[in-house]
Amino acid sequence: MTLYHFSPCSFSLANGDILYRDIRLSLDSGLSALIGRNGIGKSLLAAQLAAQQPADCYLLPQLPPTHWQQLRLADLLGITPILNALQQLANGHCDTGSLSLIDGHWQLQDDLCHELQQIGATPDLWQVCSSLSGGQLNHLRLWWAFYQQRPLLILDEPSNHLDSEARFWLSQRIARFLARPKTAILLISHDQALLQQASVLYELTSIGLHRYGGNYAFYQQQRQLQHTALQQQRQQAERNLAQQQRQAQSAAERAAKRQQQGEKRRGSQATILLDYQKNRAQSAVSARRTQEQHQLKQAQQQLQQVKAQQEIIKPQQFYLQATAANNNKLWVNAVALQLAYGNRQPLSFNWRNKQRVHLQGRNGSGKSTLLQTLAGLLAPAAGQLQLNCTVHYLDQHFSLLNFSQSALANLRQYCPLISETAARTLLASAGLRADKALQPAGVLSGGERMKLAMLMVSQHNDSLLLLDEPDNHLDLETKTLLAEALYHYPAGFVVVSHDQHFIAQLGIDTVLQI
């Protein structure tokens, strides 16, 4: 059953380029998904759709607001007015505005405290968001989205940062939400497990929006069939065009030959007869040329129609250009290391210069805390830590980016030895071409920010990479390219990821459970 019909949506970039035009979408009850490459405009389209249904729809953005770390949890979730109204009521003060705010949220404070305890966080609604892990924070943002009982949810990359337990919780909440009548979820995701639960998939591409009536496996099958059919149509159209061009060329050559022969006979025949024959020949040639041009034009149009149905995707590649010495140098040595947050059990480990380490653990266990400790951003609570290398840290929230500066300026500032030409080449290889490289990092999509940040940390020799969920926000193709680049990366790295398929491609040789 179709619940929502949205007005056509269009969006143009600041330079006048059209990102998408006249996108029309109708949303059925149940779970629908919107997929597409990084930077194609999915989050922008989601915001436009949500704005058309302000009373019914709750939009969970892909990224929390800038400077979220300094916000209190209640402020981030937008529930401060409700909590204040509850407190005023508890103090004996009551007015119509407060009761309107509280309506439907009488148990909000107790329910949220319970949810905080469930995910292993302190049950403090006024704590600063930086005290929570990325997974815990995303869990709470999702909890609030479902808690409001709106009939329409648009969830932008909801499984980012979530561990396997939290992803299972998300799947259950989706199922429970959709068990209510006349409810719908539009899911924007690159998570194949989540996409398998969808009953309808929409793919946004540079040539428009395409609907597939099924889950991700069905989409893959149909997409491959379409691709094969279009390839065959294009090859046939190209053959037809080549044949028409050969026929036109052959006819022109025959006409030229006949004209030469006519000129030779001109001296032995009467002028009137020759002129008559010439006029007849010219009329026949003109008619034939008109027919040939028409057939040639039809063949060209047929080829253009097929090409218009095929999206031109420029190839991408991650160039991680660091080098590492061939020795087996000890880079990291930790003895009874106790973290400032998360799991307080002492950790002892040592890593050498080419080791590939996967940090495992639940949301909130301290994986990011360990990376921040290795990066020198946090002091350990106890124990010893010795570093014999430089480190470059890519965190979950792109903290190394200056959002007001362009992608090109960010890369050159972080990697000052790289020339502008080389920097542009690196950015273009990752899909940040031309004007995109000159846009402020703050207007890039989550996937594009991750590509930029990954390039920035990976252009340094003999350095240990600390990668906190580098696969978040990336589309499936880009995630595969990153995995391949890391597999061939010549130096060591430490990675946090909850995507086991991604981890399996990295050549991991060491696992540290936190």
JSON list of C-alpha atoms in Angstrom, two decimals, residues 34-38 42-43 59-63 138 141-142 154-162 170 186-191 194 446-447 471-476 479:
[
{"chain": "A", "resi": 34, "resn": "LEU", "atom": "CA", "xyz": [17.63, 4.18, -1.10]},
{"chain": "A", "resi": 35, "resn": "ILE", "atom": "CA", "xyz": [21.07, 3.29, -2.40]},
{"chain": "A", "resi": 36, "resn": "GLY", "atom": "CA", "xyz": [23.66, 5.02, -4.57]},
{"chain": "A", "resi": 37, "resn": "ARG", "atom": "CA", "xyz": [27.30, 6.00, -4.80]},
{"chain": "A", "resi": 38, "resn": "ASN", "atom": "CA", "xyz": [28.97, 8.43, -2.40]},
{"chain": "A", "resi": 42, "resn": "LYS", "atom": "CA", "xyz": [21.06, 10.62, -1.23]},
{"chain": "A", "resi": 43, "resn": "SER", "atom": "CA", "xyz": [21.21, 12.66, 1.99]},
{"chain": "A", "resi": 59, "resn": "LEU", "atom": "CA", "xyz": [14.69, 12.23, 9.67]},
{"chain": "A", "resi": 60, "resn": "LEU", "atom": "CA", "xyz": [17.77, 10.78, 11.36]},
{"chain": "A", "resi": 61, "resn": "PRO", "atom": "CA", "xyz": [20.74, 12.45, 9.59]},
{"chain": "A", "resi": 62, "resn": "GLN", "atom": "CA", "xyz": [23.82, 10.45, 8.71]},
{"chain": "A", "resi": 63, "resn": "LEU", "atom": "CA", "xyz": [26.08, 12.72, 10.76]},
{"chain": "A", "resi": 138, "resn": "ASN", "atom": "CA", "xyz": [24.30, 6.31, 17.31]},
{"chain": "A", "resi": 141, "resn": "ARG", "atom": "CA", "xyz": [19.97, 8.65, 18.30]},
{"chain": "A", "resi": 142, "resn": "LEU", "atom": "CA", "xyz": [18.20, 5.64, 16.76]},
{"chain": "A", "resi": 154, "resn": "ILE", "atom": "CA", "xyz": [14.00, 8.24, 7.16]},
{"chain": "A", "resi": 155, "resn": "LEU", "atom": "CA", "xyz": [17.18, 6.67, 8.53]},
{"chain": "A", "resi": 156, "resn": "ASP", "atom": "CA", "xyz": [20.43, 7.78, 6.91]},
{"chain": "A", "resi": 157, "resn": "GLU", "atom": "CA", "xyz": [23.20, 5.18, 7.41]},
{"chain": "A", "resi": 158, "resn": "PRO", "atom": "CA", "xyz": [21.72, 3.92, 10.71]},
{"chain": "A", "resi": 159, "resn": "SER", "atom": "CA", "xyz": [24.12, 0.99, 11.20]},
{"chain": "A", "resi": 160, "resn": "ASN", "atom": "CA", "xyz": [27.28, 3.12, 11.19]},
{"chain": "A", "resi": 161, "resn": "HIS", "atom": "CA", "xyz": [29.39, 2.55, 14.33]},
{"chain": "A", "resi": 162, "resn": "LEU", "atom": "CA", "xyz": [27.08, -0.21, 15.62]},
{"chain": "A", "resi": 170, "resn": "LEU", "atom": "CA", "xyz": [18.33, -2.23, 15.12]},
{"chain": "A", "resi": 186, "resn": "LEU", "atom": "CA", "xyz": [13.08, 4.80, 4.06]},
{"chain": "A", "resi": 187, "resn": "LEU", "atom": "CA", "xyz": [16.52, 3.38, 4.74]},
{"chain": "A", "resi": 188, "resn": "ILE", "atom": "CA", "xyz": [19.63, 4.96, 3.23]},
{"chain": "A", "resi": 189, "resn": "SER", "atom": "CA", "xyz": [22.41, 2.46, 3.64]},
{"chain": "A", "resi": 190, "resn": "HIS", "atom": "CA", "xyz": [25.34, 0.52, 2.21]},
{"chain": "A", "resi": 191, "resn": "ASP", "atom": "CA", "xyz": [24.82, -2.27, 4.78]},
{"chain": "A", "resi": 194, "resn": "LEU", "atom": "CA", "xyz": [20.00, -4.34, 6.32]},
{"chain": "A", "resi": 446, "resn": "GLY", "atom": "CA", "xyz": [30.03, 11.40, 4.68]},
{"chain": "A", "resi": 447, "resn": "GLY", "atom": "CA", "xyz": [31.62, 9.01, 2.19]},
{"chain": "A", "resi": 471, "resn": "ASP", "atom": "CA", "xyz": [34.63, 1.75, 6.12]},
{"chain": "A", "resi": 472, "resn": "ASN", "atom": "CA", "xyz": [31.79, 3.82, 7.59]},
{"chain": "A", "resi": 473, "resn": "HIS", "atom": "CA", "xyz": [29.85, 5.96, 5.10]},
{"chain": "A", "resi": 474, "resn": "LEU", "atom": "CA", "xyz": [31.54, 4.34, 2.08]},
{"chain": "A", "resi": 475, "resn": "ASP", "atom": "CA", "xyz": [29.48, 2.85, -0.73]},
{"chain": "A", "resi": 476, "resn": "LEU", "atom": "CA", "xyz": [30.04, -0.82, -1.50]},
{"chain": "A", "resi": 479, "resn": "LYS", "atom": "CA", "xyz": [34.68, -0.03, 0.49]}
]
